[in-house]
PDB file of C-alpha atoms in Angstrom:
ATOM      1  CA  MET A   1     112.852 138.981  83.756  1.00 43.00           C
ATOM      2  CA  ASN A   2     112.951 137.188  80.375  1.00 44.00           C
ATOM      3  CA  ASN A   3     115.908 135.067  81.509  1.00 43.00           C
ATOM      4  CA  THR A   4     114.050 134.018  84.650  1.00 42.00           C
ATOM      5  CA  LEU A   5     110.954 133.089  82.666  1.00 41.00           C
ATOM      6  CA  PHE A   6     113.040 131.141  80.154  1.00 40.00           C
ATOM      7  CA  ALA A   7     114.871 129.296  82.952  1.00 41.00           C
ATOM      8  CA  LEU A   8     111.568 128.418  84.641  1.00 41.00           C
ATOM      9  CA  CYS A   9     110.073 127.063  81.395  1.00 41.00           C
ATOM     10  CA  LEU A  10     113.233 125.064  80.697  1.00 40.00           C
ATOM     11  CA  ALA A  11     113.213 123.591  84.215  1.00 43.00           C
ATOM     12  CA  LEU A  12     109.545 122.570  83.895  1.00 41.00           C
ATOM     13  CA  ALA A  13     110.230 120.909  80.541  1.00 45.00           C
ATOM     14  CA  ILE A  14     113.180 118.950  81.983  1.00 50.00           C
ATOM     15  CA  ILE A  15     111.138 117.847  85.007  1.00 49.00           C
ATOM     16  CA  SER A  16     108.284 116.708  82.749  1.00 46.00           C
ATOM     17  CA  VAL A  17     110.550 114.627  80.512  1.00 42.00           C
ATOM     18  CA  ASN A  18     112.445 113.154  83.473  1.00 46.00           C
ATOM     19  CA  SER A  19     109.237 112.161  85.286  1.00 43.00           C
ATOM     20  CA  GLN A  20     107.969 110.373  82.171  1.00 46.00           C
ATOM     21  CA  LEU A  21     111.267 108.503  81.788  1.00 42.00           C
ATOM     22  CA  LEU A  22     111.350 107.665  85.484  1.00 41.00           C
ATOM     23  CA  SER A  23     107.837 106.212  85.419  1.00 47.00           C
ATOM     24  CA  LYS A  24     108.806 104.019  82.467  1.00 46.00           C
ATOM     25  CA  LEU A  25     111.957 102.834  84.228  1.00 45.00           C
ATOM     26  CA  ILE A  26     110.178 102.106  87.498  1.00 50.00           C
ATOM     27  CA  GLY A  27     106.936 100.699  86.142  1.00 51.00           C
ATOM     28  CA  GLY A  28     108.096  99.308  82.835  1.00 50.00           C
ATOM     29  CA  ALA A  29     105.705  97.784  80.346  1.00 48.00           C
ATOM     30  CA  GLN A  30     104.153  95.657  83.101  1.00 50.00           C
ATOM     31  CA  ASN A  31     102.349  98.608  84.738  1.00 53.00           C
ATOM     32  CA  ALA A  32     101.514 100.317  81.437  1.00 67.00           C
ATOM     33  CA  ALA A  33      99.142  97.456  80.575  1.00 85.00           C
ATOM     34  CA  ALA A  34      97.617  96.978  84.046  1.00 91.00           C
ATOM     35  CA  GLN A  35      93.844  96.985  84.330  1.00 95.00           C
ATOM     36  CA  ILE A  36      91.890  98.012  87.424  1.00 96.00           C
ATOM     37  CA  LEU A  37      90.137  94.909  88.745  1.00 97.00           C
ATOM     38  CA  LYS A  38      88.607  96.408  91.897  1.00 97.00           C
ATOM     39  CA  TYR A  39      88.130  99.936  93.241  1.00 97.00           C
ATOM     40  CA  ASP A  40      86.202 101.095  96.304  1.00 97.00           C
ATOM     41  CA  ASN A  41      86.239 104.509  97.939  1.00 97.00           C
ATOM     42  CA  ASP A  42      84.125 105.560 100.902  1.00 97.00           C
ATOM     43  CA  ASN A  43      84.607 108.928 102.597  1.00 96.00           C
ATOM     44  CA  ASP A  44      82.074 110.272 105.066  1.00 94.00           C
ATOM     45  CA  GLY A  45      83.417 113.832 104.812  1.00 92.00           C
ATOM     46  CA  THR A  46      84.328 114.100 108.501  1.00 91.00           C
ATOM     47  CA  GLY A  47      87.785 112.522 108.313  1.00 91.00           C
ATOM     48  CA  ASN A  48      86.742 108.859 108.293  1.00 95.00           C
ATOM     49  CA  TYR A  49      87.435 106.995 105.063  1.00 97.00           C
ATOM     50  CA  HIS A  50      88.285 103.673 103.473  1.00 97.00           C
ATOM     51  CA  PHE A  51      89.617 102.911 100.007  1.00 97.00           C
ATOM     52  CA  ASN A  52      91.091  99.976  98.177  1.00 97.00           C
ATOM     53  CA  TYR A  53      92.045  98.985  94.680  1.00 97.00           C
ATOM     54  CA  GLU A  54      93.536  96.011  92.914  1.00 97.00           C
ATOM     55  CA  GLN A  55      95.190  95.884  89.497  1.00 97.00           C
ATOM     56  CA  SER A  56      95.813  93.032  87.085  1.00 94.00           C
ATOM     57  CA  ASP A  57      99.587  93.317  87.569  1.00 94.00           C
ATOM     58  CA  GLY A  58      99.296  92.317  91.249  1.00 93.00           C
ATOM     59  CA  THR A  59      99.366  95.856  92.668  1.00 96.00           C
ATOM     60  CA  LYS A  60      97.005  96.377  95.626  1.00 97.00           C
ATOM     61  CA  HIS A  61      96.431  99.205  98.087  1.00 97.00           C
ATOM     62  CA  GLU A  62      94.010  99.462 100.983  1.00 98.00           C
ATOM     63  CA  GLN A  63      93.753 102.164 103.634  1.00 98.00           C
ATOM     64  CA  THR A  64      91.372 103.141 106.406  1.00 97.00           C
ATOM     65  CA  GLY A  65      91.371 106.504 108.159  1.00 97.00           C
ATOM     66  CA  ILE A  66      89.607 107.248 111.442  1.00 97.00           C
ATOM     67  CA  LEU A  67      89.233 110.753 112.864  1.00 95.00           C
ATOM     68  CA  LYS A  68      90.300 110.975 116.519  1.00 94.00           C
ATOM     69  CA  ASP A  69      89.690 113.780 119.019  1.00 91.00           C
ATOM     70  CA  ALA A  70      87.196 115.477 116.706  1.00 89.00           C
ATOM     71  CA  GLY A  71      85.883 117.792 119.433  1.00 87.00           C
ATOM     72  CA  ASN A  72      89.325 118.905 120.643  1.00 90.00           C
ATOM     73  CA  LEU A  73      91.716 121.590 119.402  1.00 90.00           C
ATOM     74  CA  ASN A  74      94.017 119.114 117.665  1.00 90.00           C
ATOM     75  CA  PRO A  75      91.999 116.424 115.899  1.00 92.00           C
ATOM     76  CA  PHE A  76      93.970 113.917 113.824  1.00 93.00           C
ATOM     77  CA  VAL A  77      93.396 110.969 111.546  1.00 94.00           C
ATOM     78  CA  ILE A  78      94.778 107.516 112.239  1.00 96.00           C
ATOM     79  CA  ALA A  79      95.607 105.819 108.942  1.00 97.00           C
ATOM     80  CA  LYS A  80      96.181 102.070 108.640  1.00 97.00           C
ATOM     81  CA  GLY A  81      96.692 100.040 105.531  1.00 97.00           C
ATOM     82  CA  PHE A  82      98.919  98.176 103.156  1.00 97.00           C
ATOM     83  CA  TYR A  83     100.152  98.251  99.609  1.00 97.00           C
ATOM     84  CA  GLU A  84     101.702  95.465  97.615  1.00 97.00           C
ATOM     85  CA  TRP A  85     103.221  94.863  94.216  1.00 95.00           C
ATOM     86  CA  ILE A  86     105.010  92.237  92.141  1.00 93.00           C
ATOM     87  CA  SER A  87     108.592  93.148  91.276  1.00 92.00           C
ATOM     88  CA  PRO A  88     110.127  92.638  87.805  1.00 91.00           C
ATOM     89  CA  GLU A  89     111.873  89.613  89.389  1.00 91.00           C
ATOM     90  CA  ASN A  90     108.382  88.203  90.185  1.00 91.00           C
ATOM     91  CA  LYS A  91     108.643  88.689  93.953  1.00 93.00           C
ATOM     92  CA  LYS A  92     105.660  89.946  95.903  1.00 94.00           C
ATOM     93  CA  TYR A  93     106.292  92.819  98.290  1.00 96.00           C
ATOM     94  CA  ARG A  94     103.795  94.051 100.872  1.00 97.00           C
ATOM     95  CA  VAL A  95     104.125  97.077 103.134  1.00 97.00           C
ATOM     96  CA  GLN A  96     101.831  97.223 106.156  1.00 97.00           C
ATOM     97  CA  TYR A  97     101.703 100.673 107.735  1.00 97.00           C
ATOM     98  CA  GLU A  98     100.078 102.749 110.430  1.00 97.00           C
ATOM     99  CA  ALA A  99     100.262 106.490 111.010  1.00 96.00           C
ATOM    100  CA  ASP A 100      98.883 108.023 114.192  1.00 94.00           C
ATOM    101  CA  GLU A 101      99.789 110.340 117.062  1.00 92.00           C
ATOM    102  CA  ASN A 102     102.944 108.251 117.597  1.00 93.00           C
ATOM    103  CA  GLY A 103     104.228 108.729 114.040  1.00 95.00           C
ATOM    104  CA  TYR A 104     104.523 106.464 111.005  1.00 96.00           C
ATOM    105  CA  ARG A 105     105.412 102.782 111.305  1.00 97.00           C
ATOM    106  CA  SER A 106     105.743 100.273 108.503  1.00 97.00           C
ATOM    107  CA  GLU A 107     106.790  96.690 107.952  1.00 96.00           C
ATOM    108  CA  LEU A 108     107.939  95.151 104.677  1.00 95.00           C
ATOM    109  CA  GLU A 109     107.069  91.550 103.847  1.00 93.00           C
ATOM    110  CA  GLU A 110     108.489  89.609 100.904  1.00 90.00           C
ATOM    111  CA  GLY A 111     106.924  86.538  99.375  1.00 81.00           C
ATOM    112  CA  PRO A 112     106.440  84.593  96.155  1.00 76.00           C
ATOM    113  CA  GLY A 113     105.052  86.413  93.139  1.00 65.00           C
ATOM    114  CA  LEU A 114     102.543  85.342  90.549  1.00 58.00           C
ATOM    115  CA  PRO A 115     103.023  82.010  88.811  1.00 58.00           C
ATOM    116  CA  PRO A 116     104.289  82.678  85.242  1.00 56.00           C
ATOM    117  CA  ASN A 117     101.026  81.762  83.488  1.00 50.00           C
ATOM    118  CA  VAL A 118      98.799  83.771  85.870  1.00 47.00           C
ATOM    119  CA  GLY A 119     100.463  87.103  85.044  1.00 46.00           C
ATOM    120  CA  ALA A 120     100.103  86.470  81.312  1.00 47.00           C
ATOM    121  CA  SER A 121      96.438  85.467  81.618  1.00 46.00           C
ATOM    122  CA  LEU A 122      95.579  88.545  83.708  1.00 47.00           C
ATOM    123  CA  LEU A 123      97.060  90.825  81.073  1.00 46.00           C
ATOM    124  CA  GLY A 124      95.020  89.229  78.346  1.00 46.00           C
TER     125      GLY A 124
END
C-alpha cells in the first residue's frame, strides 16, 4: 500500500514538472507576457453559447454552439469557430473548425504574422 501511494505521488510530481516545462517550451516568453485584450462569453444555459477572446500576442479564439434536436432523445450541439496564433517564426496560423452530427472538420490557414514593431508595442 505504501509503495503504491509513493509511486502515485511520484508520478503526479513528474507530471506537474513536465507540464510546466512543456508550457514554457510551447508558449515561450511570448505567451507568458500576453494580455487579454477582449473577452466575451454568453451562455443561455440550454446548450446555446458564444465566446471569444483576443490576446496581445495575436492569439484569438471564437466559438459558437447551437443546440439541435432539443426535444428528441439524442440532442447535440453544433460547434463552429476558429482559433489563431502567431508562431515564434512570426507566421499567423488560423484553424477554422466545425463539429456536428457528421463529426469534426477543420481547415488550417497560414498567413503573415505581426509586423516586428506591432508585437513589441502590444507587449508594452
